[in-house]
Amino acid sequence: MPDPNDNPLQTMARAFARLEQLLDKLPLDVGSDLRARLVLLRTLMLEKRPPALVLVGRRGAGKSSVVNALFGAKVAELGHVTAQTGRGRWFEYERDGGRMAVLDTRGLQEGSTPAEEVDAKSAIESLAAQLRLRAPDLVVFVAKASEVDAATDGDLDGLERVYDELRRAHRVEPPLLAVVTHCDLLEPKAVRLHEASGEPPDDVAEKLAHVEAAEHALASKIDARASLQARHVATLGVSSYMSWRADGKVRADDRWRVQDLAVALFRHLPDAGRAELARATQARQVQDELATTLTKATAAVCAGVAAAPIPVADIIPLTLLQTGLVASIAWIGGRSLDRRGSTEFLAGLGANVGVAFVLRHAVRSLLKIMAPGGGTVLSAAIAFSGTMAVGAAARGYFVDGLSLRDARKIFRREKRDDPTPPDDPTP
Ligand SMILES: Nc1nc2c(ncn2[C@@H]2O[C@H](COP(=O)(O)OP(=O)(O)O)[C@@H](O)[C@H]2O)c(=O)[nH]1
Ligand SMILES: [Mg+2]
């Protein structure tokens, strides 16, 4: 008997390993499709690691605030008056088990006094050493909305240096995401973007036009440099302002479009960095997207298993894969990873014996009355829609915060298109 508290991802890993061995025995086209899905699932959940970001931008641009805003917690020190970020080095920030590795840089631009000049030189050298340590997944350029026209040239020189170093050290050129911070301070200053529904629409429109102008100004500065333009994937205006009391409680949360920023990071990250980002940011849209990806891939694998000769379905019970799916979605949603939670959730849906049982039952009874090909197609369809339904319900419950009752409704609705269940008493 497996320990009910063991890590369901380990169970999933064992199931994957067995599946991969069996793939050779499947028809070639089915086998290669399944293999691709398994690689995706494996990379997303079993090989997950903290995404690694390099933040480039002058002192006070809001680099630390962007990190805090993404986590929704004070994980990085803010520099209100002087430079807080010392010699740039990699930090691993964590919130409830979701981690991000961040290299917060500073002093990339030339100083204006000889003392600052020396300081800037050594800052560049120490930064280069850090860049050699680890290849980032993304480079994030941070600039204040009020400074996008003014003095970004020195900062963009620094940005180019970062890419030079990455090319030299790792032969990589990660995507470049530009973030315009302090958008909340653009004119009309008093209009709150994060509570725009309570503000006069014309004022909001005016402010949004200023945000767009700032984004455009920064984007064109970046794109004027061919080497940066080639890697530049998006420019996004945000407010990352949050403030904390001495006791750690949130005093103000004026964040605006930070979820969009999380989505932009997510889209440009390699698969292995995505689950940690989803857990660290708890950004609903990111969690939803990842849960959907996991669900589709798992459903395809389940369908493939069901379509395979019956012994495969018996060896790899679909519930095992579905438990792994539920556990993965629960983890992304911020829950702990234990098998009991996932099993109980499946039981709560009324799906615990569910698909695997129905599947085998269906295959056995259908094979008697149908051509083998027909039975295979039907059981694959059941496995597919059953797993899609499990994933949709798990997403509703663990990510969107629905009640178990509502999750069950989703489960039933998604399964509704199933063919007649095999135990249907009607002839
Ligand atoms: N109003 C506003 N203030 C911000 C924003 N982002 C950062 N700040 C403030 O700007 C100051 C400098 O931010 P910090 O993150 O320390 O900049 P860093 O030096 O680039 O790390 C802090 O006082 C932050 O609270 C923003 O989007 N809006
Ligand atoms: Mg800082």
Tab-separated table of C-alpha atoms and ligand atoms in Angstrom:
chain	number	residue	atom	x	y	z
A	1	MET	CA	0.000	0.000	0.000
A	2	PRO	CA	1.350	3.429	-0.836
A	3	ASP	CA	1.667	5.832	2.063
A	4	PRO	CA	-1.317	8.187	1.783
A	5	ASN	CA	0.878	11.093	2.843
A	6	ASP	CA	3.580	10.555	0.297
A	7	ASN	CA	4.195	13.163	-2.310
A	8	PRO	CA	1.728	12.560	-5.161
A	9	LEU	CA	4.252	14.007	-7.559
A	10	GLN	CA	6.545	11.109	-6.740
A	11	THR	CA	3.699	8.743	-7.464
A	12	MET	CA	3.129	10.587	-10.693
A	13	ALA	CA	6.833	10.319	-11.512
A	14	ARG	CA	6.673	6.548	-11.079
A	15	ALA	CA	3.574	6.363	-13.263
A	16	PHE	CA	5.358	8.424	-15.930
A	17	ALA	CA	8.382	6.174	-15.819
A	18	ARG	CA	6.215	3.098	-16.341
A	19	LEU	CA	4.273	4.838	-19.079
A	20	GLU	CA	7.414	5.782	-20.914
A	21	GLN	CA	8.534	2.164	-20.879
A	22	LEU	CA	5.202	1.145	-22.340
A	23	LEU	CA	5.235	3.785	-25.036
A	24	ASP	CA	7.467	1.647	-27.199
A	25	LYS	CA	4.684	-0.871	-27.411
A	26	LEU	CA	2.134	1.628	-28.657
A	27	PRO	CA	1.534	2.482	-32.306
A	28	LEU	CA	4.134	5.029	-33.392
A	29	ASP	CA	1.840	8.054	-33.839
A	30	VAL	CA	0.084	7.560	-30.492
A	31	GLY	CA	3.441	6.916	-28.840
A	32	SER	CA	5.153	10.089	-30.004
A	33	ASP	CA	2.204	12.307	-29.121
A	34	LEU	CA	2.038	10.813	-25.636
A	35	ARG	CA	5.756	11.198	-25.218
A	36	ALA	CA	5.509	14.930	-25.984
A	37	ARG	CA	2.688	15.352	-23.451
A	38	LEU	CA	4.621	13.457	-20.832
A	39	VAL	CA	7.686	15.608	-21.404
A	40	LEU	CA	5.536	18.714	-20.912
A	41	LEU	CA	3.989	17.402	-17.676
A	42	ARG	CA	7.344	16.221	-16.428
A	43	THR	CA	9.015	19.562	-17.111
A	44	LEU	CA	6.190	21.642	-15.635
A	45	MET	CA	5.743	19.714	-12.389
A	46	LEU	CA	8.541	17.245	-11.774
A	47	GLU	CA	11.425	19.398	-12.950
A	48	LYS	CA	10.034	22.660	-11.654
A	49	ARG	CA	12.523	25.203	-10.375
A	50	PRO	CA	12.462	28.872	-9.405
A	51	PRO	CA	12.379	31.171	-12.423
A	52	ALA	CA	15.487	33.367	-12.584
A	53	LEU	CA	15.091	37.065	-13.360
A	54	VAL	CA	17.644	39.811	-13.763
A	55	LEU	CA	16.318	43.244	-12.877
A	56	VAL	CA	18.004	46.178	-14.562
A	57	GLY	CA	17.206	49.779	-13.736
A	58	ARG	CA	18.506	52.732	-11.833
A	59	ARG	CA	18.292	53.247	-8.115
A	60	GLY	CA	14.753	54.113	-7.101
A	61	ALA	CA	13.235	52.857	-10.358
A	62	GLY	CA	11.220	50.358	-8.353
A	63	LYS	CA	13.067	47.067	-8.862
A	64	SER	CA	12.624	45.826	-5.302
A	65	SER	CA	9.018	47.014	-5.362
A	66	VAL	CA	8.329	44.981	-8.491
A	67	VAL	CA	9.543	41.861	-6.692
A	68	ASN	CA	7.402	42.633	-3.642
A	69	ALA	CA	4.397	43.440	-5.809
A	70	LEU	CA	4.694	40.115	-7.618
A	71	PHE	CA	4.816	38.239	-4.315
A	72	GLY	CA	2.211	40.507	-2.713
A	73	ALA	CA	4.485	40.507	0.311
A	74	LYS	CA	7.525	42.320	1.571
A	75	VAL	CA	10.220	39.936	0.469
A	76	ALA	CA	12.723	42.541	-0.832
A	77	GLU	CA	13.971	45.618	1.007
A	78	LEU	CA	12.817	48.946	-0.360
A	79	GLY	CA	15.132	51.920	-0.661
A	80	HIS	CA	13.099	54.950	0.238
A	81	VAL	CA	15.980	57.303	0.775
A	82	THR	CA	19.293	55.771	-0.161
A	83	ALA	CA	20.353	52.733	-2.098
A	84	GLN	CA	19.328	49.643	-0.190
A	85	THR	CA	20.409	47.071	-2.676
A	86	GLY	CA	24.053	46.400	-2.018
A	87	ARG	CA	26.372	44.682	-4.429
A	88	GLY	CA	24.116	42.962	-6.850
A	89	ARG	CA	23.843	39.281	-6.162
A	90	TRP	CA	21.353	36.495	-6.712
A	91	PHE	CA	18.638	36.238	-4.083
A	92	GLU	CA	16.079	33.528	-3.803
A	93	TYR	CA	12.791	34.910	-2.546
A	94	GLU	CA	10.054	32.647	-1.303
A	95	ARG	CA	6.415	32.816	-0.389
A	96	ASP	CA	4.665	29.695	0.861
A	97	GLY	CA	6.947	27.428	-1.089
A	98	GLY	CA	6.854	29.382	-4.348
A	99	ARG	CA	10.300	30.714	-5.173
A	100	MET	CA	11.875	33.205	-7.542
A	101	ALA	CA	15.562	33.832	-8.067
A	102	VAL	CA	16.304	37.494	-8.620
A	103	LEU	CA	19.472	39.347	-9.459
A	104	ASP	CA	18.737	42.931	-8.485
A	105	THR	CA	21.319	45.143	-10.139
A	106	ARG	CA	22.252	48.731	-9.461
A	107	GLY	CA	24.767	51.346	-10.414
A	108	LEU	CA	24.948	50.280	-14.017
A	109	GLN	CA	24.882	53.834	-15.292
A	110	GLU	CA	28.028	55.937	-15.139
A	111	GLY	CA	28.337	58.055	-12.044
A	112	SER	CA	28.644	61.827	-12.215
A	113	THR	CA	31.411	62.222	-9.635
A	114	PRO	CA	34.764	60.405	-9.600
A	115	ALA	CA	33.735	58.521	-6.463
A	116	GLU	CA	30.546	57.336	-8.122
A	117	GLU	CA	32.532	56.491	-11.221
A	118	VAL	CA	34.725	54.067	-9.279
A	119	ASP	CA	31.653	52.700	-7.586
A	120	ALA	CA	29.872	52.162	-10.892
A	121	LYS	CA	32.879	50.314	-12.311
A	122	SER	CA	33.062	47.892	-9.433
A	123	ALA	CA	29.289	47.460	-9.526
A	124	ILE	CA	29.566	46.394	-13.159
A	125	GLU	CA	32.340	43.943	-12.367
A	126	SER	CA	30.461	42.343	-9.497
A	127	LEU	CA	27.346	42.156	-11.635
A	128	ALA	CA	29.266	40.425	-14.412
A	129	ALA	CA	30.495	37.851	-11.915
A	130	GLN	CA	26.924	37.188	-10.793
A	131	LEU	CA	25.724	36.863	-14.366
A	132	ARG	CA	28.377	34.239	-14.970
A	133	LEU	CA	27.061	32.236	-11.997
A	134	ARG	CA	23.643	31.626	-13.428
A	135	ALA	CA	21.861	32.148	-16.727
A	136	PRO	CA	18.610	34.073	-16.173
A	137	ASP	CA	15.353	33.073	-17.848
A	138	LEU	CA	14.289	36.662	-18.359
A	139	VAL	CA	15.742	40.138	-18.218
A	140	VAL	CA	13.405	42.768	-16.772
A	141	PHE	CA	14.168	46.415	-17.412
A	142	VAL	CA	12.561	48.722	-14.871
A	143	ALA	CA	12.061	52.451	-15.412
A	144	LYS	CA	9.979	55.105	-13.682
A	145	ALA	CA	7.128	56.533	-15.761
A	146	SER	CA	8.398	60.064	-15.150
A	147	GLU	CA	11.888	59.148	-16.341
A	148	VAL	CA	11.269	57.233	-19.536
A	149	ASP	CA	12.178	60.229	-21.699
A	150	ALA	CA	14.781	61.774	-19.513
A	151	ALA	CA	17.744	59.667	-18.649
A	152	THR	CA	17.276	56.113	-19.824
A	153	ASP	CA	20.232	56.087	-22.205
A	154	GLY	CA	22.764	55.301	-19.503
A	155	ASP	CA	20.472	52.569	-18.194
A	156	LEU	CA	20.042	51.095	-21.640
A	157	ASP	CA	23.831	50.982	-21.998
A	158	GLY	CA	23.792	48.923	-18.809
A	159	LEU	CA	21.141	46.681	-20.246
A	160	GLU	CA	23.237	46.068	-23.351
A	161	ARG	CA	26.164	45.191	-21.116
A	162	VAL	CA	24.052	42.607	-19.350
A	163	TYR	CA	23.272	40.965	-22.682
A	164	ASP	CA	26.932	41.115	-23.751
A	165	GLU	CA	27.870	39.325	-20.563
A	166	LEU	CA	25.146	36.687	-20.960
A	167	ARG	CA	26.168	35.993	-24.531
A	168	ARG	CA	29.772	35.622	-23.503
A	169	ALA	CA	29.177	33.540	-20.380
A	170	HIS	CA	26.234	31.351	-21.384
A	171	ARG	CA	25.582	31.951	-25.079
A	172	VAL	CA	22.014	32.907	-24.203
A	173	GLU	CA	19.913	35.975	-24.893
A	174	PRO	CA	16.827	35.750	-22.686
A	175	PRO	CA	13.661	37.656	-23.566
A	176	LEU	CA	13.534	41.273	-22.434
A	177	LEU	CA	10.490	42.611	-20.637
A	178	ALA	CA	10.262	46.347	-19.968
A	179	VAL	CA	8.280	47.588	-16.977
A	180	VAL	CA	7.210	51.191	-16.503
A	181	THR	CA	6.678	51.728	-12.777
A	182	HIS	CA	5.087	54.583	-10.836
A	183	CYS	CA	2.207	54.835	-13.331
A	184	ASP	CA	-0.037	55.755	-10.400
A	185	LEU	CA	1.814	59.083	-10.197
A	186	LEU	CA	1.088	60.135	-13.763
A	187	GLU	CA	-1.411	62.943	-14.366
A	188	PRO	CA	-4.133	63.239	-13.189
A	189	LYS	CA	-2.249	62.214	-10.090
A	190	ALA	CA	-5.195	61.777	-7.738
A	191	VAL	CA	-7.004	59.322	-10.012
A	192	ARG	CA	-6.636	55.812	-8.645
A	193	LEU	CA	-5.973	53.285	-11.363
A	194	HIS	CA	-6.311	50.393	-8.936
A	195	GLU	CA	-9.818	51.560	-8.075
A	196	ALA	CA	-10.725	52.986	-11.437
A	197	SER	CA	-14.407	52.058	-11.221
A	198	GLY	CA	-14.868	54.710	-8.521
A	199	GLU	CA	-13.162	57.435	-10.553
A	200	PRO	CA	-14.537	59.757	-13.261
A	201	PRO	CA	-14.199	57.840	-16.562
A	202	ASP	CA	-12.721	60.808	-18.430
A	203	ASP	CA	-9.994	61.190	-15.829
A	204	VAL	CA	-9.220	57.488	-16.012
A	205	ALA	CA	-9.063	57.655	-19.792
A	206	GLU	CA	-6.682	60.608	-19.580
A	207	LYS	CA	-4.441	58.787	-17.164
A	208	LEU	CA	-4.438	55.630	-19.261
A	209	ALA	CA	-3.411	57.718	-22.260
A	210	HIS	CA	-0.411	58.914	-20.246
A	211	VAL	CA	0.448	55.344	-19.289
A	212	GLU	CA	0.319	54.349	-22.920
A	213	ALA	CA	2.516	57.281	-23.912
A	214	ALA	CA	5.085	56.287	-21.280
A	215	GLU	CA	5.052	52.676	-22.471
A	216	HIS	CA	5.454	53.831	-26.030
A	217	ALA	CA	8.317	56.183	-25.163
A	218	LEU	CA	10.249	53.449	-23.381
A	219	ALA	CA	9.514	50.842	-26.034
A	220	SER	CA	10.829	53.073	-28.808
A	221	LYS	CA	14.005	53.851	-26.861
A	222	ILE	CA	14.633	50.141	-26.465
A	223	ASP	CA	13.755	49.314	-30.041
A	224	ALA	CA	16.123	51.967	-31.319
A	225	ARG	CA	18.910	49.579	-30.325
A	226	ALA	CA	18.883	46.648	-32.685
A	227	SER	CA	20.434	44.181	-30.223
A	228	LEU	CA	17.788	44.959	-27.596
A	229	GLN	CA	14.912	45.163	-30.037
A	230	ALA	CA	15.598	41.587	-31.088
A	231	ARG	CA	14.920	40.323	-27.548
A	232	HIS	CA	12.265	42.866	-26.505
A	233	VAL	CA	8.961	41.022	-26.033
A	234	ALA	CA	6.719	43.464	-24.146
A	235	THR	CA	6.483	46.794	-22.339
A	236	LEU	CA	4.037	47.136	-19.516
A	237	GLY	CA	3.023	50.070	-17.327
A	238	VAL	CA	2.256	49.179	-13.706
A	239	SER	CA	1.949	50.535	-10.232
A	240	SER	CA	3.836	48.346	-7.829
A	241	TYR	CA	3.312	50.559	-4.816
A	242	MET	CA	2.701	48.729	-1.565
A	243	SER	CA	3.455	49.879	1.941
A	244	TRP	CA	3.885	47.898	5.153
A	245	ARG	CA	3.617	48.839	8.806
A	246	ALA	CA	6.400	48.068	11.241
A	247	ASP	CA	4.500	44.959	12.377
A	248	GLY	CA	4.485	43.671	8.790
A	249	LYS	CA	0.813	44.372	8.054
A	250	VAL	CA	-0.078	45.843	4.679
A	251	ARG	CA	-0.772	49.571	5.024
A	252	ALA	CA	-1.419	50.352	1.377
A	253	ASP	CA	-1.829	48.256	-1.726
A	254	ASP	CA	-1.993	50.434	-4.839
A	255	ARG	CA	-0.921	47.675	-7.199
A	256	TRP	CA	-2.212	47.995	-10.704
A	257	ARG	CA	-1.604	45.562	-13.585
A	258	VAL	CA	0.806	43.502	-11.527
A	259	GLN	CA	-1.208	40.430	-12.429
A	260	ASP	CA	-0.684	41.320	-16.110
A	261	LEU	CA	3.006	41.518	-15.379
A	262	ALA	CA	2.914	38.037	-13.838
A	263	VAL	CA	1.118	36.757	-16.946
A	264	ALA	CA	3.730	38.366	-19.214
A	265	LEU	CA	6.547	36.758	-17.219
A	266	PHE	CA	4.730	33.428	-17.294
A	267	ARG	CA	4.303	33.469	-21.065
A	268	HIS	CA	7.981	34.100	-21.691
A	269	LEU	CA	9.385	31.704	-19.124
A	270	PRO	CA	10.602	28.226	-19.961
A	271	ASP	CA	8.201	25.511	-18.776
A	272	ALA	CA	10.341	24.495	-15.789
A	273	GLY	CA	10.007	27.957	-14.213
A	274	ARG	CA	6.252	28.290	-14.584
A	275	ALA	CA	4.800	26.374	-11.639
A	276	GLU	CA	6.956	28.211	-9.073
A	277	LEU	CA	5.935	31.546	-10.581
A	278	ALA	CA	2.275	30.562	-10.313
A	279	ARG	CA	2.677	29.575	-6.681
A	280	ALA	CA	4.863	32.537	-5.721
A	281	THR	CA	2.652	35.200	-7.295
A	282	GLN	CA	-0.700	33.509	-6.674
A	283	ALA	CA	-1.815	35.404	-9.776
A	284	ARG	CA	-5.165	33.883	-10.643
A	285	GLN	CA	-4.760	34.192	-14.386
A	286	VAL	CA	-1.363	32.513	-14.284
A	287	GLN	CA	-2.708	29.703	-12.102
A	288	ASP	CA	-5.694	29.244	-14.404
A	289	GLU	CA	-3.527	29.087	-17.495
A	290	LEU	CA	-1.149	26.588	-15.978
A	291	ALA	CA	-3.976	24.445	-14.575
A	292	THR	CA	-5.552	24.341	-18.027
A	293	THR	CA	-2.279	23.322	-19.660
A	294	LEU	CA	-1.766	20.543	-17.100
A	295	THR	CA	-5.343	19.353	-17.502
A	296	LYS	CA	-5.184	19.121	-21.282
A	297	ALA	CA	-1.876	17.288	-21.245
A	298	THR	CA	-3.028	14.848	-18.553
A	299	ALA	CA	-6.330	14.247	-20.351
A	300	ALA	CA	-4.446	13.465	-23.552
A	301	VAL	CA	-2.184	11.047	-21.695
A	302	CYS	CA	-5.195	9.387	-20.061
A	303	ALA	CA	-6.898	9.060	-23.433
A	304	GLY	CA	-3.739	7.557	-24.860
A	305	VAL	CA	-3.543	5.049	-22.039
A	306	ALA	CA	-7.205	4.183	-22.537
A	307	ALA	CA	-6.733	3.746	-26.267
A	308	ALA	CA	-3.829	1.409	-25.691
A	309	PRO	CA	-4.385	-2.330	-25.337
A	310	ILE	CA	-6.300	-3.075	-22.126
A	311	PRO	CA	-3.338	-4.292	-20.074
A	312	VAL	CA	-1.854	-0.789	-20.184
A	313	ALA	CA	-4.955	0.754	-18.640
A	314	ASP	CA	-4.817	-1.893	-15.940
A	315	ILE	CA	-1.148	-1.299	-15.208
A	316	ILE	CA	-1.417	2.499	-15.066
A	317	PRO	CA	-4.711	3.299	-13.378
A	318	LEU	CA	-6.020	6.585	-14.632
A	319	THR	CA	-6.808	7.625	-11.070
A	320	LEU	CA	-3.081	7.751	-10.447
A	321	LEU	CA	-2.610	10.311	-13.198
A	322	GLN	CA	-5.701	12.196	-12.098
A	323	THR	CA	-4.499	12.308	-8.498
A	324	GLY	CA	-1.251	13.765	-9.806
A	325	LEU	CA	-3.216	16.359	-11.761
A	326	VAL	CA	-5.309	17.345	-8.746
A	327	ALA	CA	-2.211	17.528	-6.533
A	328	SER	CA	-0.422	19.702	-9.089
A	329	ILE	CA	-3.328	22.126	-9.351
A	330	ALA	CA	-3.678	22.203	-5.560
A	331	TRP	CA	0.011	23.037	-5.223
A	332	ILE	CA	-0.201	25.841	-7.771
A	333	GLY	CA	-3.192	27.147	-5.810
A	334	GLY	CA	-1.057	27.391	-2.679
A	335	ARG	CA	-2.052	24.155	-0.918
A	336	SER	CA	0.254	21.558	0.484
A	337	LEU	CA	1.212	18.533	-1.508
A	338	ASP	CA	-0.183	15.433	0.063
A	339	ARG	CA	-1.890	12.584	-1.555
A	340	ARG	CA	-4.690	12.434	0.982
A	341	GLY	CA	-5.902	15.924	0.026
A	342	SER	CA	-6.077	15.035	-3.648
A	343	THR	CA	-7.694	11.678	-3.010
A	344	GLU	CA	-10.272	13.279	-0.745
A	345	PHE	CA	-10.998	15.902	-3.329
A	346	LEU	CA	-11.548	13.246	-5.986
A	347	ALA	CA	-13.790	11.359	-3.584
A	348	GLY	CA	-15.685	14.574	-2.887
A	349	LEU	CA	-16.346	14.936	-6.583
A	350	GLY	CA	-17.684	11.433	-6.685
A	351	ALA	CA	-14.819	10.576	-8.994
A	352	ASN	CA	-12.603	8.475	-6.778
A	353	VAL	CA	-13.285	5.132	-8.367
A	354	GLY	CA	-14.609	7.130	-11.237
A	355	VAL	CA	-12.975	7.107	-14.544
A	356	ALA	CA	-10.616	4.193	-14.118
A	357	PHE	CA	-13.425	1.928	-13.057
A	358	VAL	CA	-15.875	3.208	-15.631
A	359	LEU	CA	-13.189	2.940	-18.207
A	360	ARG	CA	-12.349	-0.688	-17.598
A	361	HIS	CA	-15.980	-1.540	-17.226
A	362	ALA	CA	-16.746	0.233	-20.467
A	363	VAL	CA	-13.940	-1.410	-22.333
A	364	ARG	CA	-14.913	-4.876	-21.194
A	365	SER	CA	-18.586	-4.496	-21.948
A	366	LEU	CA	-18.113	-2.623	-25.156
A	367	LEU	CA	-15.562	-4.978	-26.569
A	368	LYS	CA	-18.183	-7.677	-26.429
A	369	ILE	CA	-20.586	-5.767	-28.611
A	370	MET	CA	-18.379	-3.611	-30.769
A	371	ALA	CA	-15.432	-3.891	-33.049
A	372	PRO	CA	-12.262	-3.452	-30.937
A	373	GLY	CA	-11.465	-0.189	-32.707
A	374	GLY	CA	-14.826	1.290	-31.744
A	375	GLY	CA	-14.436	0.297	-28.111
A	376	THR	CA	-11.004	1.851	-27.988
A	377	VAL	CA	-12.200	5.162	-29.361
A	378	LEU	CA	-15.101	5.297	-26.952
A	379	SER	CA	-13.028	4.479	-23.866
A	380	ALA	CA	-10.448	7.076	-24.880
A	381	ALA	CA	-13.220	9.656	-25.136
A	382	ILE	CA	-14.451	8.736	-21.658
A	383	ALA	CA	-10.957	8.958	-20.220
A	384	PHE	CA	-10.398	12.293	-21.928
A	385	SER	CA	-13.599	14.020	-20.861
A	386	GLY	CA	-13.432	12.518	-17.359
A	387	THR	CA	-9.935	13.900	-16.864
A	388	MET	CA	-10.870	17.278	-18.335
A	389	ALA	CA	-13.750	17.361	-15.854
A	390	VAL	CA	-11.467	16.495	-12.929
A	391	GLY	CA	-9.043	19.255	-13.980
A	392	ALA	CA	-11.789	21.851	-14.416
A	393	ALA	CA	-13.243	21.033	-11.006
A	394	ALA	CA	-9.809	21.155	-9.347
A	395	ARG	CA	-9.143	24.509	-10.972
A	396	GLY	CA	-12.476	25.849	-9.719
A	397	TYR	CA	-11.831	24.623	-6.197
A	398	PHE	CA	-8.102	25.192	-5.650
A	399	VAL	CA	-7.523	28.236	-7.866
A	400	ASP	CA	-10.820	30.081	-8.187
A	401	GLY	CA	-11.894	29.385	-4.605
A	402	LEU	CA	-15.223	27.719	-5.367
A	403	SER	CA	-16.933	25.497	-2.831
A	404	LEU	CA	-16.671	21.736	-3.171
A	405	ARG	CA	-20.341	21.759	-4.102
A	406	ASP	CA	-19.735	24.107	-7.017
A	407	ALA	CA	-16.638	22.168	-8.029
A	408	ARG	CA	-18.805	19.048	-8.147
A	409	LYS	CA	-21.253	20.886	-10.412
A	410	ILE	CA	-18.417	21.732	-12.764
A	411	PHE	CA	-17.299	18.119	-12.697
A	412	ARG	CA	-20.775	16.854	-13.601
A	413	ARG	CA	-21.306	19.474	-16.256
A	414	GLU	CA	-17.988	18.778	-17.946
A	415	LYS	CA	-18.679	15.079	-17.920
A	416	ARG	CA	-22.196	15.495	-19.261
A	417	ASP	CA	-21.171	14.890	-22.826
A	418	ASP	CA	-20.056	11.396	-21.895
A	419	PRO	CA	-21.568	8.539	-23.777
A	420	THR	CA	-24.186	6.564	-21.852
A	421	PRO	CA	-22.532	5.046	-18.772
A	422	PRO	CA	-22.032	1.315	-19.054
A	423	ASP	CA	-24.153	0.576	-15.975
A	424	ASP	CA	-27.156	2.349	-17.447
A	425	PRO	CA	-30.062	-0.064	-16.846
A	426	THR	CA	-31.869	0.827	-20.072
A	427	PRO	CA	-31.287	-1.806	-22.739
B	1	LIG	N1	3.911	55.571	-6.209
B	1	LIG	C1	4.724	54.565	-6.503
B	1	LIG	N2	5.829	54.374	-5.769
B	1	LIG	C2	6.627	53.324	-6.096
B	1	LIG	C3	6.319	52.433	-7.165
B	1	LIG	N3	7.302	51.506	-7.223
B	1	LIG	C4	8.175	51.812	-6.253
B	1	LIG	N4	7.785	52.912	-5.563
B	1	LIG	C5	8.500	53.570	-4.470
B	1	LIG	O1	9.734	54.046	-5.002
B	1	LIG	C6	10.777	53.920	-4.045
B	1	LIG	C7	11.942	53.138	-4.622
B	1	LIG	O2	11.517	51.812	-4.905
B	1	LIG	P1	12.502	50.560	-4.845
B	1	LIG	O3	11.685	49.392	-5.184
B	1	LIG	O4	13.239	50.544	-3.573
B	1	LIG	O5	13.508	50.915	-6.039
B	1	LIG	P2	14.842	50.161	-6.480
B	1	LIG	O6	15.969	51.008	-5.986
B	1	LIG	O7	14.821	50.136	-7.978
B	1	LIG	O8	14.838	48.789	-5.886
B	1	LIG	C8	10.130	53.260	-2.835
B	1	LIG	O9	9.805	54.260	-1.914
B	1	LIG	C9	8.875	52.623	-3.375
B	1	LIG	O10	7.869	52.558	-2.406
B	1	LIG	C10	5.114	52.676	-7.918
B	1	LIG	O11	4.760	51.954	-8.880
B	1	LIG	N5	4.359	53.745	-7.527
B	2	MG	MG	16.144	47.903	-4.558
